[in-house]
CSV table of C-alpha atoms in Angstrom, one decimal:
chain,number,residue,atom,x,y,z
A,11,MET,CA,105.8,50.9,102.0
A,12,GLY,CA,107.8,49.4,99.1
A,13,ILE,CA,108.2,46.6,96.6
A,14,SER,CA,111.4,44.4,96.6
A,15,ILE,CA,112.9,42.4,93.8
A,16,THR,CA,116.0,40.3,94.3
A,17,TRP,CA,118.4,38.6,91.9
A,18,ARG,CA,122.1,37.6,91.7
A,19,ARG,CA,124.7,40.3,91.5
A,20,ARG,CA,126.6,40.1,88.2
A,21,THR,CA,129.1,42.9,87.7
A,22,SER,CA,131.0,45.6,89.7
A,23,SER,CA,131.0,49.4,89.4
A,24,ASN,CA,132.4,50.9,86.2
A,25,GLY,CA,134.1,54.3,86.4
A,26,ILE,CA,133.9,54.8,82.6
A,27,LEU,CA,130.1,54.3,82.7
A,28,ASN,CA,129.8,56.8,85.5
A,29,SER,CA,131.7,59.4,83.5
A,30,ALA,CA,129.4,58.7,80.6
A,31,PHE,CA,126.4,59.5,82.8
A,32,TYR,CA,127.9,62.8,83.9
A,33,ILE,CA,128.9,63.8,80.3
A,34,ILE,CA,125.4,63.0,79.0
A,35,LEU,CA,123.7,64.9,81.9
A,36,PHE,CA,125.9,68.0,81.3
A,37,LEU,CA,125.1,67.9,77.5
A,38,ILE,CA,121.4,67.6,78.2
A,39,PHE,CA,121.4,70.4,80.8
A,40,ILE,CA,123.5,72.7,78.6
A,41,ILE,CA,121.6,72.4,75.3
A,42,MET,CA,118.0,72.6,76.7
A,43,PRO,CA,117.5,76.4,76.4
A,44,TYR,CA,118.8,76.3,72.8
A,45,ILE,CA,116.6,73.6,71.4
A,46,ALA,CA,114.6,76.0,69.3
A,47,VAL,CA,117.7,77.6,68.0
A,48,LEU,CA,119.3,74.2,67.1
A,49,ARG,CA,116.0,73.1,65.4
A,50,TYR,CA,115.4,76.2,63.3
A,51,GLY,CA,118.7,78.0,63.0
A,52,PHE,CA,121.2,75.2,62.7
A,53,PRO,CA,119.6,72.1,61.3
A,54,VAL,CA,122.1,69.3,60.6
A,55,LEU,CA,121.2,66.1,58.7
A,56,VAL,CA,117.7,67.1,57.9
A,57,ILE,CA,115.3,64.1,57.7
A,58,GLY,CA,111.8,65.1,56.5
A,59,ASP,CA,110.7,68.1,58.7
A,60,THR,CA,113.2,67.4,61.5
A,61,SER,CA,117.0,67.1,62.0
A,62,ILE,CA,119.6,65.5,64.2
A,63,THR,CA,120.1,68.8,66.1
A,64,ALA,CA,116.4,69.0,66.7
A,65,LEU,CA,116.4,65.5,68.1
A,66,SER,CA,119.6,65.9,70.1
A,67,LYS,CA,117.9,66.2,73.5
A,68,ASP,CA,115.8,63.1,72.8
A,69,LEU,CA,118.7,61.0,71.7
A,70,LEU,CA,120.7,62.1,74.8
A,71,THR,CA,117.8,61.4,77.0
A,72,LEU,CA,117.2,58.0,75.6
A,73,ALA,CA,120.9,57.2,75.9
A,74,PHE,CA,120.8,58.1,79.6
A,75,ILE,CA,117.7,56.1,80.3
A,76,PHE,CA,119.1,53.1,78.5
A,77,LEU,CA,122.5,53.2,80.1
A,78,GLY,CA,120.9,53.9,83.5
A,79,ALA,CA,118.5,51.0,83.3
A,80,ILE,CA,121.2,48.6,82.2
A,81,SER,CA,123.5,49.8,85.1
A,82,VAL,CA,120.8,49.4,87.7
A,83,LEU,CA,119.7,46.0,86.5
A,84,SER,CA,123.2,44.6,86.1
A,85,LYS,CA,124.9,45.9,89.3
A,86,LEU,CA,122.2,45.4,91.9
A,87,HIS,CA,121.1,42.1,93.5
A,88,HIS,CA,118.3,43.8,95.5
A,89,LEU,CA,115.9,46.4,94.2
A,90,ARG,CA,113.5,48.2,96.5
A,91,PHE,CA,111.1,50.9,95.4
A,92,ASP,CA,110.2,53.6,97.8
A,93,LYS,CA,107.0,55.6,97.7
A,94,PHE,CA,108.5,58.3,95.4
A,95,GLU,CA,109.7,55.8,92.9
A,96,LEU,CA,106.4,53.9,93.0
A,97,SER,CA,104.5,57.1,92.4
A,98,LEU,CA,106.6,57.9,89.3
A,99,ILE,CA,106.2,54.3,88.0
A,100,VAL,CA,102.4,54.5,88.4
A,101,LEU,CA,102.3,57.8,86.6
A,102,ILE,CA,104.5,56.5,83.7
A,103,VAL,CA,102.3,53.4,83.2
A,104,TYR,CA,99.1,55.4,83.4
A,105,SER,CA,100.4,57.9,80.9
A,106,MET,CA,101.5,55.2,78.5
A,107,LEU,CA,98.0,53.7,78.7
A,108,ARG,CA,96.5,57.1,78.0
A,109,ALA,CA,98.9,57.6,75.1
A,110,ILE,CA,97.5,54.4,73.5
A,111,ALA,CA,93.9,54.9,74.4
A,112,THR,CA,93.5,58.5,73.2
A,113,SER,CA,91.2,60.5,71.0
A,114,ALA,CA,94.2,62.3,69.5
A,115,THR,CA,96.1,61.3,66.4
A,116,LEU,CA,99.0,58.9,66.7
A,117,ALA,CA,101.5,61.7,65.8
A,118,ASN,CA,100.1,64.1,68.5
A,119,SER,CA,100.0,61.3,71.1
A,120,ALA,CA,103.6,60.4,70.4
A,121,GLY,CA,104.6,64.1,70.5
A,122,SER,CA,102.9,64.5,73.9
A,123,PHE,CA,104.6,61.4,75.2
A,124,ARG,CA,108.0,62.8,74.0
A,125,HIS,CA,107.5,66.1,75.7
A,126,GLU,CA,105.5,65.2,78.8
A,127,VAL,CA,106.5,61.6,79.8
A,128,LEU,CA,110.0,61.0,78.6
A,129,PHE,CA,111.5,63.2,81.3
A,130,ILE,CA,109.5,61.5,84.0
A,131,ILE,CA,111.2,58.2,83.0
A,132,PHE,CA,114.5,60.2,82.9
A,133,SER,CA,114.0,61.5,86.4
A,134,LEU,CA,113.1,58.0,87.7
A,135,VAL,CA,116.3,56.6,86.4
A,136,LEU,CA,118.3,59.6,87.7
A,137,TYR,CA,116.7,59.2,91.2
A,138,ARG,CA,117.5,55.4,91.2
A,139,LEU,CA,121.1,55.9,90.2
A,140,CYS,CA,121.6,58.5,92.9
A,141,LYS,CA,119.7,56.5,95.5
A,142,THR,CA,121.9,53.5,95.0
A,143,LYS,CA,125.1,55.6,94.9
A,144,LEU,CA,125.9,54.5,91.3
A,145,ILE,CA,126.4,58.2,90.6
A,146,SER,CA,126.8,61.1,93.1
A,147,HIS,CA,123.9,63.5,93.6
A,148,GLU,CA,126.4,66.1,94.9
A,149,LYS,CA,128.3,65.9,91.5
A,150,ILE,CA,125.0,66.2,89.6
A,151,ASP,CA,124.2,69.2,91.7
A,152,LYS,CA,127.4,70.8,90.6
A,153,ILE,CA,126.9,69.9,86.9
A,154,PHE,CA,123.3,71.3,87.0
A,155,SER,CA,124.4,74.5,88.7
A,156,ARG,CA,127.3,75.1,86.3
A,157,ALA,CA,125.2,74.4,83.2
A,158,LEU,CA,122.4,76.6,84.5
A,159,LEU,CA,124.9,79.5,85.2
A,160,ILE,CA,126.3,79.2,81.7
A,161,ASN,CA,122.8,79.2,80.2
A,162,LEU,CA,121.7,82.1,82.3
A,163,LEU,CA,124.6,84.3,81.2
A,164,THR,CA,124.2,83.2,77.6
A,165,VAL,CA,120.4,83.9,77.5
A,166,ILE,CA,120.9,87.3,79.2
A,167,THR,CA,123.7,88.3,76.8
A,168,ILE,CA,121.7,87.2,73.7
A,169,GLY,CA,118.6,89.0,75.1
A,170,TYR,CA,120.4,92.3,75.4
A,171,LEU,CA,121.9,91.8,71.9
A,172,GLU,CA,118.3,91.2,70.6
A,173,ILE,CA,117.1,94.4,72.3
A,174,ALA,CA,120.0,96.3,70.7
A,175,ASN,CA,119.3,94.8,67.2
A,176,LYS,CA,116.4,92.5,66.3
A,177,ASP,CA,118.3,91.3,63.3
A,178,ILE,CA,120.0,88.7,65.5
A,179,LEU,CA,116.8,86.7,65.5
A,180,ALA,CA,117.3,85.9,61.8
A,181,VAL,CA,120.7,84.4,62.6
A,182,LEU,CA,119.4,82.4,65.5
A,183,TYR,CA,116.1,81.1,64.1
A,184,GLY,CA,116.4,81.4,60.4
A,185,ASP,CA,113.1,81.6,58.6
A,186,LYS,CA,111.3,80.9,61.8
A,187,ALA,CA,112.2,84.4,63.0
A,188,ASN,CA,109.4,85.8,60.8
A,189,SER,CA,106.7,83.8,62.8
A,190,LEU,CA,108.0,84.4,66.4
A,191,VAL,CA,105.4,86.0,68.8
A,192,LEU,CA,107.1,89.3,69.2
A,193,GLY,CA,104.3,91.9,69.2
A,194,ILE,CA,101.1,92.9,71.0
A,195,PRO,CA,98.1,94.4,69.3
A,196,GLY,CA,99.1,97.7,67.8
A,197,ILE,CA,102.8,97.4,68.6
A,198,PRO,CA,104.7,94.9,66.4
A,199,GLU,CA,108.1,93.2,67.2
A,200,VAL,CA,108.6,94.6,70.7
A,201,ARG,CA,108.9,91.5,72.9
A,202,THR,CA,112.1,89.8,73.7
A,203,VAL,CA,112.6,86.0,73.3
A,204,SER,CA,116.4,85.4,73.3
A,205,THR,CA,117.0,81.7,72.7
A,206,LEU,CA,113.7,80.5,74.3
A,207,GLU,CA,111.5,81.1,71.2
A,208,ASN,CA,108.7,82.6,73.2
A,209,PRO,CA,108.6,85.7,75.6
A,210,ILE,CA,106.8,83.7,78.3
A,211,ASN,CA,109.4,81.0,78.2
A,212,LEU,CA,112.1,83.6,78.5
A,213,ALA,CA,110.5,85.3,81.5
A,214,LEU,CA,110.0,81.9,83.3
A,215,PHE,CA,113.5,80.8,82.6
A,216,LEU,CA,115.0,84.0,84.1
A,217,THR,CA,112.7,83.8,87.1
A,218,LEU,CA,113.6,80.2,88.0
A,219,ALA,CA,117.3,80.6,87.3
A,220,VAL,CA,117.5,83.7,89.5
A,221,LEU,CA,115.5,82.0,92.3
A,222,TYR,CA,117.7,78.9,92.1
A,223,PHE,CA,121.0,80.9,92.6
A,224,ALA,CA,119.4,83.2,95.2
A,225,LYS,CA,118.4,80.1,97.3
A,226,SER,CA,121.5,78.1,96.7
A,227,THR,CA,123.0,79.1,100.1
A,228,PRO,CA,121.6,80.5,103.3
A,229,GLY,CA,121.1,84.3,103.0
A,230,THR,CA,121.5,86.3,99.8
A,231,ARG,CA,124.8,86.8,98.1
A,232,TYR,CA,125.9,89.9,96.2
A,233,SER,CA,126.1,87.8,93.0
A,234,SER,CA,122.5,86.7,93.4
A,235,LEU,CA,121.4,90.3,93.6
A,236,PHE,CA,123.5,91.1,90.5
A,237,PHE,CA,121.8,88.4,88.5
A,238,CYS,CA,118.4,89.6,89.8
A,239,LEU,CA,119.0,93.1,88.6
A,240,LEU,CA,120.6,92.1,85.3
A,241,ALA,CA,117.6,89.9,84.4
A,242,LEU,CA,114.9,92.5,85.4
A,243,PRO,CA,115.0,94.6,82.2
A,244,LEU,CA,114.7,91.4,80.1
A,245,VAL,CA,111.7,90.1,82.0
A,246,VAL,CA,110.0,93.5,81.6
A,247,SER,CA,110.9,93.5,77.9
A,248,THR,CA,108.9,90.2,77.5
A,249,LEU,CA,105.7,92.2,78.3
A,250,SER,CA,104.3,89.1,79.9
A,251,ARG,CA,101.8,90.6,82.5
A,252,PHE,CA,101.7,87.5,84.6
A,253,PHE,CA,105.4,86.8,84.8
A,254,ILE,CA,106.4,90.4,85.3
A,255,LEU,CA,104.3,90.3,88.5
A,256,ILE,CA,105.9,87.0,89.5
A,257,TYR,CA,109.4,88.3,88.9
A,258,LEU,CA,108.7,91.5,90.7
A,259,SER,CA,107.7,89.5,93.8
A,260,VAL,CA,110.9,87.5,93.5
A,261,PHE,CA,112.9,90.7,93.0
A,262,LEU,CA,111.5,92.3,96.1
A,263,ASN,CA,112.0,89.2,98.1
A,264,ILE,CA,115.7,88.8,97.1
A,265,ASN,CA,116.4,92.5,97.6
A,266,ALA,CA,114.7,92.6,101.0
A,267,ALA,CA,116.7,89.6,102.2
A,268,TYR,CA,119.9,91.2,100.9
A,269,PHE,CA,119.5,94.7,102.3
A,270,MET,CA,118.1,93.7,105.6
A,271,ASN,CA,121.4,93.3,107.5
A,272,LEU,CA,123.7,95.2,105.1
A,273,ALA,CA,126.4,97.6,106.2
A,274,PRO,CA,126.1,101.2,104.8
A,275,ARG,CA,129.2,100.8,102.7
A,276,LYS,CA,127.7,97.7,101.0
A,277,LYS,CA,124.4,99.5,100.4
A,278,LEU,CA,126.3,102.1,98.4
A,279,ILE,CA,128.0,99.4,96.4
A,280,SER,CA,124.6,97.8,95.7
A,281,LEU,CA,123.1,101.1,94.6
A,282,ALA,CA,126.0,101.6,92.3
A,283,THR,CA,125.4,98.2,90.8
A,284,ILE,CA,121.7,99.1,90.2
A,285,THR,CA,122.7,102.4,88.5
A,286,ALA,CA,125.3,100.6,86.4
A,287,SER,CA,122.8,98.0,85.3
A,288,LEU,CA,120.3,100.5,84.3
A,289,ALA,CA,122.9,102.6,82.4
A,290,PHE,CA,124.1,99.4,80.6
A,291,PHE,CA,120.5,98.7,79.6
A,292,LEU,CA,119.8,102.2,78.3
A,293,LEU,CA,123.1,102.7,76.5
A,294,ASN,CA,122.7,99.4,74.6
A,295,THR,CA,119.1,99.7,73.7
A,296,ASP,CA,117.6,101.0,70.4
A,297,ILE,CA,115.8,104.4,70.9
A,298,ASP,CA,112.8,103.0,68.9
A,299,TYR,CA,112.6,100.2,71.3
A,300,LEU,CA,112.6,102.5,74.3
A,301,ASN,CA,109.7,104.4,72.6
A,302,TYR,CA,107.8,101.1,72.4
A,303,VAL,CA,108.5,99.9,75.9
A,304,SER,CA,107.0,102.9,77.6
A,305,PHE,CA,104.3,103.5,80.1
A,306,ASP,CA,101.8,103.7,77.2
A,307,VAL,CA,102.6,100.1,76.3
A,308,PHE,CA,102.1,98.9,79.9
A,309,GLU,CA,98.9,101.0,80.2
A,310,LYS,CA,97.6,99.3,77.0
A,311,ARG,CA,98.6,95.8,78.4
A,312,LEU,CA,96.7,96.6,81.7
A,313,GLU,CA,93.7,97.7,79.7
A,314,GLN,CA,93.8,94.5,77.8
A,315,THR,CA,94.0,92.6,81.1
A,316,PHE,CA,90.9,94.3,82.6
A,317,SER,CA,89.1,93.9,79.3
A,318,LEU,CA,89.6,90.2,79.0
A,319,PHE,CA,88.4,89.6,82.6
A,320,GLU,CA,85.3,91.7,82.0
A,321,GLU,CA,84.4,90.3,78.6
A,322,MET,CA,86.0,86.8,79.0
A,323,ASP,CA,87.1,87.0,75.3
A,324,ASP,CA,90.7,86.0,75.8
A,325,PRO,CA,91.6,82.9,73.6
A,326,ARG,CA,92.8,81.1,76.7
A,327,PHE,CA,89.5,81.4,78.5
A,328,ILE,CA,87.6,80.3,75.4
A,329,ASN,CA,89.9,77.3,74.9
A,330,TRP,CA,89.5,76.3,78.5
A,331,GLY,CA,85.8,76.3,78.3
A,332,LEU,CA,85.7,74.3,75.1
A,333,ALA,CA,88.1,71.7,76.6
A,334,VAL,CA,86.1,71.3,79.7
A,335,ASN,CA,82.9,70.9,77.7
A,336,GLU,CA,84.6,68.3,75.5
A,337,MET,CA,85.7,66.3,78.5
A,338,ARG,CA,82.3,66.5,80.1
A,339,SER,CA,80.7,65.3,76.9
A,340,ILE,CA,81.8,61.8,77.7
A,341,PRO,CA,79.9,61.0,80.9
A,342,ILE,CA,82.0,59.7,83.8
A,343,LEU,CA,84.8,58.2,81.8
A,344,GLY,CA,85.7,61.6,80.2
A,345,GLU,CA,85.9,63.2,83.6
A,346,LEU,CA,87.7,60.4,85.4
A,347,MET,CA,90.0,59.2,82.7
A,348,GLY,CA,90.4,62.3,80.4
A,349,LEU,CA,90.6,62.3,76.6
A,350,GLY,CA,94.2,60.9,76.4
A,351,LEU,CA,97.6,62.3,75.6
A,352,GLY,CA,98.0,64.6,72.6
A,353,VAL,CA,94.5,66.2,72.9
A,354,SER,CA,96.2,69.4,74.2
A,355,ASN,CA,98.5,70.4,71.4
A,356,PRO,CA,99.7,74.0,71.0
A,357,GLY,CA,100.7,73.4,67.3
A,358,ASP,CA,97.6,71.6,66.1
A,359,PHE,CA,94.3,73.6,65.5
A,360,SER,CA,92.4,70.7,63.9
A,361,PRO,CA,89.0,69.6,65.3
A,362,GLY,CA,89.4,67.7,68.6
A,363,GLN,CA,92.7,69.5,69.5
A,364,PHE,CA,92.9,72.2,72.1
A,365,ARG,CA,95.5,74.9,72.9
A,366,ILE,CA,95.0,75.0,76.6
A,367,GLU,CA,98.1,76.9,77.9
A,368,ASN,CA,97.5,75.8,81.5
A,369,THR,CA,99.4,72.9,83.0
A,370,PHE,CA,96.7,72.0,85.5
A,371,LEU,CA,93.8,72.0,82.9
A,372,THR,CA,96.0,70.2,80.4
A,373,VAL,CA,96.7,67.4,82.8
A,374,LEU,CA,93.0,67.2,83.8
A,375,LEU,CA,91.9,67.2,80.1
A,376,GLN,CA,94.3,64.5,79.0
A,377,LEU,CA,94.5,62.3,82.1
A,378,GLY,CA,91.2,63.0,83.9
A,379,LEU,CA,90.6,63.3,87.6
A,380,ILE,CA,92.4,60.0,88.3
A,381,GLY,CA,95.4,61.0,86.3
A,382,PHE,CA,95.4,64.5,87.8
A,383,CYS,CA,95.8,62.9,91.3
A,384,ILE,CA,98.4,60.5,90.0
A,385,PHE,CA,100.4,63.3,88.3
A,386,PHE,CA,100.7,65.5,91.3
A,387,PHE,CA,101.1,62.7,93.9
A,388,PRO,CA,105.0,62.7,93.5
A,389,PHE,CA,105.0,66.4,94.2
A,390,ALA,CA,102.9,65.9,97.4
A,391,ILE,CA,105.3,63.3,98.6
A,392,VAL,CA,108.3,65.6,98.3
A,393,ILE,CA,106.6,68.8,99.5
A,394,LYS,CA,105.4,66.9,102.6
A,395,SER,CA,109.1,66.6,103.5
A,396,TYR,CA,109.7,70.3,103.1
A,397,ARG,CA,110.3,70.7,106.9
A,398,LEU,CA,113.5,68.6,106.4
A,399,LEU,CA,114.6,70.6,103.4
A,400,ARG,CA,114.5,73.8,105.4
A,401,LYS,CA,117.3,72.5,107.6
A,402,PRO,CA,120.6,74.3,106.8
A,403,PRO,CA,122.4,71.1,105.7
A,404,LEU,CA,119.7,70.5,103.1
A,405,VAL,CA,119.7,73.9,101.4
A,406,HIS,CA,120.9,72.2,98.2
A,407,GLY,CA,117.6,70.2,98.1
A,408,ARG,CA,115.5,73.2,99.0
A,409,LYS,CA,116.6,75.3,96.0
A,410,TYR,CA,115.2,72.6,93.6
A,411,LEU,CA,111.8,73.1,95.2
A,412,TYR,CA,111.9,76.7,94.2
A,413,ILE,CA,112.4,75.6,90.5
A,414,VAL,CA,109.4,73.2,90.9
A,415,GLY,CA,107.3,76.0,92.4
A,416,ALA,CA,108.2,78.5,89.8
A,417,ILE,CA,107.3,76.1,87.0
A,418,LEU,CA,104.0,75.1,88.5
A,419,VAL,CA,103.0,78.7,89.2
A,420,GLY,CA,104.0,79.5,85.6
A,421,GLY,CA,101.7,76.6,84.6
A,422,LEU,CA,98.7,78.8,85.5
A,423,SER,CA,99.2,80.6,82.2
A,424,ASN,CA,101.2,78.2,80.0
A,425,ASP,CA,101.8,74.4,79.5
A,426,THR,CA,105.1,74.6,81.4
A,427,HIS,CA,105.1,70.9,82.1
A,428,ARG,CA,105.7,70.2,78.4
A,429,ASN,CA,107.6,73.3,77.2
A,430,MET,CA,111.3,73.0,76.8
A,431,PRO,CA,113.4,73.3,78.9
A,432,PHE,CA,110.9,73.3,81.7
A,433,SER,CA,109.7,69.7,81.3
A,434,LEU,CA,113.3,68.6,82.1
A,435,TYR,CA,113.8,71.2,84.9
A,436,LEU,CA,110.5,70.2,86.5
A,437,TRP,CA,111.1,66.5,86.9
A,438,VAL,CA,114.9,66.6,87.4
A,439,SER,CA,114.4,69.2,90.2
A,440,LEU,CA,111.7,67.1,91.8
A,441,ALA,CA,114.0,64.0,91.7
A,442,MET,CA,116.9,66.0,93.1
A,443,ALA,CA,114.8,67.4,95.9
A,444,ALA,CA,113.6,63.9,96.6
A,445,ILE,CA,117.1,62.4,96.7
A,446,TYR,CA,118.3,65.0,99.1
A,447,VAL,CA,115.4,64.2,101.4
A,448,GLN,CA,116.1,60.5,101.1
A,449,ARG,CA,119.8,60.6,101.5
A,450,HIS,CA,120.1,63.4,104.1
A,451,THR,CA,118.5,62.5,107.4
A,452,TYR,CA,118.8,64.2,110.7
A,453,LYS,CA,118.5,63.2,114.4
A,454,GLU,CA,116.2,64.5,117.0
A,455,GLY,CA,117.6,63.1,120.3
A,456,ASP,CA,118.1,59.4,119.6
A,457,VAL,CA,115.5,59.2,116.9
A,458,LYS,CA,116.6,59.2,113.3
A,459,VAL,CA,113.9,60.8,111.1
A,460,GLN,CA,113.5,59.7,107.5
A,461,THR,CA,111.1,60.6,104.8
A,462,PHE,CA,110.5,57.8,102.4
């Protein structure tokens, strides 16, 4: 299945343009976990209520899309869309229509398009460039891995500095530091956010980064275990009930894989690492903080969890019910087509706007049942080919599916498909997993098996 368009070849490959692609990609990957810090703590060339630093990711993304589109259109005489590309194109077109035909304000609709759709276009261009070998997906894999490693180390370092002294938040976020969500009822300023602005974002970032590096090669390396242990206290310090459970399952999986066939000597080294990590955490933590993060705090969080399930009085549940009722208030069209982009807006509490904090319900509310199926169809195409990605030569593609899985699971309690940096990670990871499936084929006897 595919669509073909043919025209005359005009120019040849350009090494300078390829280098520009790689530089832009590296800059986008490297700045994503610091967008909130750039926006609030280091504004440059302030225009109204925004600044050039706050728009840096958008400018770089648009530059990549523009250069990529020009490169594809000018260097190819034959353009064929596979099923994955077609699914993204249909999603982009449908989302554009729902951005125009929406019950939300123009500003909210444009904001949703910027956060939810722009990176889908970005991933489509990235996939096309890799598929046609205009840029190397192996090199992009290295760029992404290095940027994520740098970001992981930076986020962890700043997280521990924050635990040691909360005053660092004033340096990172400026006046915004006073309105960060750092407390829970009865216990103020106890949660850790690092550079991610929100405790839940921090927990999800650490989870997907640890998973990515743990699954980068067959088996589990010592460095993966080290990162897993190093990130554990930070995830716990976010006091996010959902993500602590998710991370603990990841932690147990990685440790079980590592210790399964480990020699006694290496087991001692690993135990020493665990002890050193805990000692580092304790020695660099404020005593007041340790008093806060105690069994009493977790007991209180558990009590809140059971209470909200019994009484259903959690704001999330209330907002979900209101959103579903609003969608059903428009017979047939509301359920099939949704209410349009921008209706789910975490920063707008005006009438007709909802703070859903659930990726699946947000997609359903904004795009309807039709849009929900269109949105998740690209994921179904790639996941269907997971049997290929499990082959040892395709381990580099498989690790991207773990990022996709972590973000979608996190979407049960947050709008991860639109939060930064996860909107980028979600669609880039899906595109990279798809390109590994498309480019790497294998043979069973004399039959060559392909996916798309």
